[in-house]
CSV table of C-alpha atoms in Angstrom, one decimal:
chain,number,residue,atom,x,y,z
A,1327,TYR,CA,24.7,10.0,-2.3
A,1328,VAL,CA,23.0,7.1,-0.2
A,1329,ALA,CA,26.5,6.2,1.6
A,1330,THR,CA,27.6,9.8,2.3
A,1331,TYR,CA,24.2,10.4,4.2
A,1332,ALA,CA,24.4,7.0,5.9
A,1333,ILE,CA,27.7,8.3,7.5
A,1334,LYS,CA,26.2,11.5,8.3
A,1335,VAL,CA,22.9,10.1,10.0
A,1336,ALA,CA,25.5,7.6,11.9
A,1337,ARG,CA,27.8,10.5,13.4
A,1338,ILE,CA,24.5,12.3,14.5
A,1339,ARG,CA,23.0,9.0,16.1
A,1340,GLN,CA,26.2,8.7,18.0
A,1341,GLY,CA,26.1,12.7,19.1
A,1342,THR,CA,23.9,14.9,20.6
A,1343,GLN,CA,23.3,16.9,17.6
A,1344,ARG,CA,19.7,17.8,16.6
A,1345,VAL,CA,18.7,18.1,13.0
A,1346,ARG,CA,15.8,20.3,12.0
A,1347,LEU,CA,14.2,19.2,8.8
A,1348,ALA,CA,13.0,22.0,6.9
A,1349,GLY,CA,11.8,22.3,3.3
A,1350,ARG,CA,12.2,19.8,0.6
A,1351,CYS,CA,14.1,16.7,1.5
A,1352,ASP,CA,14.8,14.3,-1.3
A,1353,SER,CA,16.2,10.6,-1.6
A,1354,ALA,CA,19.2,9.7,0.6
A,1355,CYS,CA,18.2,13.0,2.7
A,1356,THR,CA,15.2,10.6,3.8
A,1357,LEU,CA,17.5,8.9,6.1
A,1358,TYR,CA,17.2,11.5,8.9
A,1359,LEU,CA,13.7,10.3,9.2
A,1360,GLY,CA,15.1,7.1,11.0
A,1361,LEU,CA,17.0,9.4,13.8
A,1362,PRO,CA,15.9,9.2,17.1
A,1363,ARG,CA,13.4,11.5,18.2
A,1364,LYS,CA,15.5,13.4,20.5
A,1365,ASN,CA,17.9,14.1,17.5
A,1366,VAL,CA,15.3,15.5,14.9
A,1367,CYS,CA,12.6,17.7,14.5
A,1368,ILE,CA,10.4,18.8,11.6
A,1369,GLN,CA,9.8,22.3,10.3
A,1370,GLN,CA,6.5,23.6,9.4
A,1371,GLY,CA,5.9,23.0,5.8
A,1372,ALA,CA,8.8,20.1,5.5
A,1373,TYR,CA,7.9,17.5,3.0
A,1374,PHE,CA,10.1,14.5,1.8
A,1375,ARG,CA,10.3,12.8,-1.6
A,1376,PHE,CA,11.1,9.3,-2.0
A,1377,HIS,CA,12.2,7.0,-4.9
A,1378,LYS,CA,14.2,4.0,-5.7
A,1379,ALA,CA,17.9,4.5,-5.5
A,1380,SER,CA,20.1,5.3,-8.5
A,1381,ALA,CA,23.4,3.7,-9.4
A,1382,ARG,CA,25.6,2.7,-12.6
A,1383,SER,CA,24.8,-0.9,-11.9
A,1384,ALA,CA,21.6,-2.8,-11.2
A,1385,ARG,CA,23.1,-4.5,-8.2
A,1386,THR,CA,24.4,-1.1,-6.7
A,1387,THR,CA,20.9,0.3,-7.0
A,1388,ALA,CA,19.2,-2.7,-5.3
A,1389,ALA,CA,21.7,-2.5,-2.5
A,1390,ALA,CA,21.3,1.0,-2.0
A,1391,THR,CA,17.4,0.7,-2.3
A,1392,ARG,CA,17.6,-2.3,0.4
A,1393,TYR,CA,19.6,0.0,2.8
A,1394,LEU,CA,17.2,2.7,2.5
A,1395,MET,CA,14.2,0.6,3.3
A,1396,GLN,CA,16.3,-1.2,6.1
A,1397,ASN,CA,17.1,2.1,7.8
A,1398,TYR,CA,13.6,3.7,7.6
A,1399,PRO,CA,11.3,3.7,10.7
A,1400,GLY,CA,8.3,1.5,10.5
A,1401,TRP,CA,5.9,4.5,10.2
A,1402,VAL,CA,7.9,5.3,6.7
A,1403,LYS,CA,8.2,1.8,5.5
A,1404,SER,CA,4.3,1.6,6.0
A,1405,TRP,CA,3.7,5.1,4.2
A,1406,ILE,CA,5.9,3.6,1.3
A,1407,ALA,CA,4.1,0.4,1.0
A,1408,ALA,CA,0.5,2.2,1.2
A,1409,ASN,CA,2.3,4.6,-1.6
A,1410,GLY,CA,3.1,1.7,-4.2
A,1411,GLY,CA,6.7,0.9,-2.8
A,1412,LEU,CA,10.2,3.0,-4.0
A,1413,THR,CA,9.9,3.5,-7.8
A,1414,THR,CA,11.5,5.6,-10.1
A,1415,SER,CA,8.8,8.0,-9.6
A,1416,LEU,CA,9.1,10.5,-6.7
A,1417,LYS,CA,6.4,10.1,-4.2
A,1418,THR,CA,5.8,13.0,-1.5
A,1419,MET,CA,5.2,12.5,2.0
A,1420,ASP,CA,4.0,16.0,3.4
A,1421,PHE,CA,4.6,17.6,6.8
A,1422,SER,CA,1.0,16.7,7.8
A,1423,TYR,CA,1.6,13.1,7.8
A,1424,ALA,CA,5.3,13.3,9.2
A,1425,SER,CA,4.3,15.5,12.2
A,1426,LYS,CA,2.3,12.5,13.4
A,1427,PHE,CA,5.6,11.0,14.1
A,1428,LEU,CA,8.3,13.5,14.6
A,1429,PRO,CA,8.4,16.5,17.2
A,1430,VAL,CA,7.6,19.6,15.3
A,1431,CYS,CA,10.4,22.4,16.1
A,1432,GLY,CA,9.9,24.8,18.5
A,1433,ARG,CA,6.8,22.8,19.8
A,1434,ALA,CA,7.0,21.3,23.5
A,1435,ALA,CA,7.9,17.6,23.0
């Protein structure tokens, strides 16, 4: 799924579409956090769950996990590092943290 989301994010990055992050965003969905602020907003109550990528081979798992980390903004990388890095366990970033870095939907920027 990382490749699917990578393509979606690249298309949004090239255009003017705005993404509203609402509810739960798991795994590769978290790549949306790397979009420019003009293309994304976060809805009250949204949260993000991170884990190491999984694939059929260890090599693909490592490559997909590396891709995720390379495409997260610094504030996400710092949060991941402070929470033990990407592992097979889910780690949840809540709205209160993410909203410090992303515009809140409906609120003047």
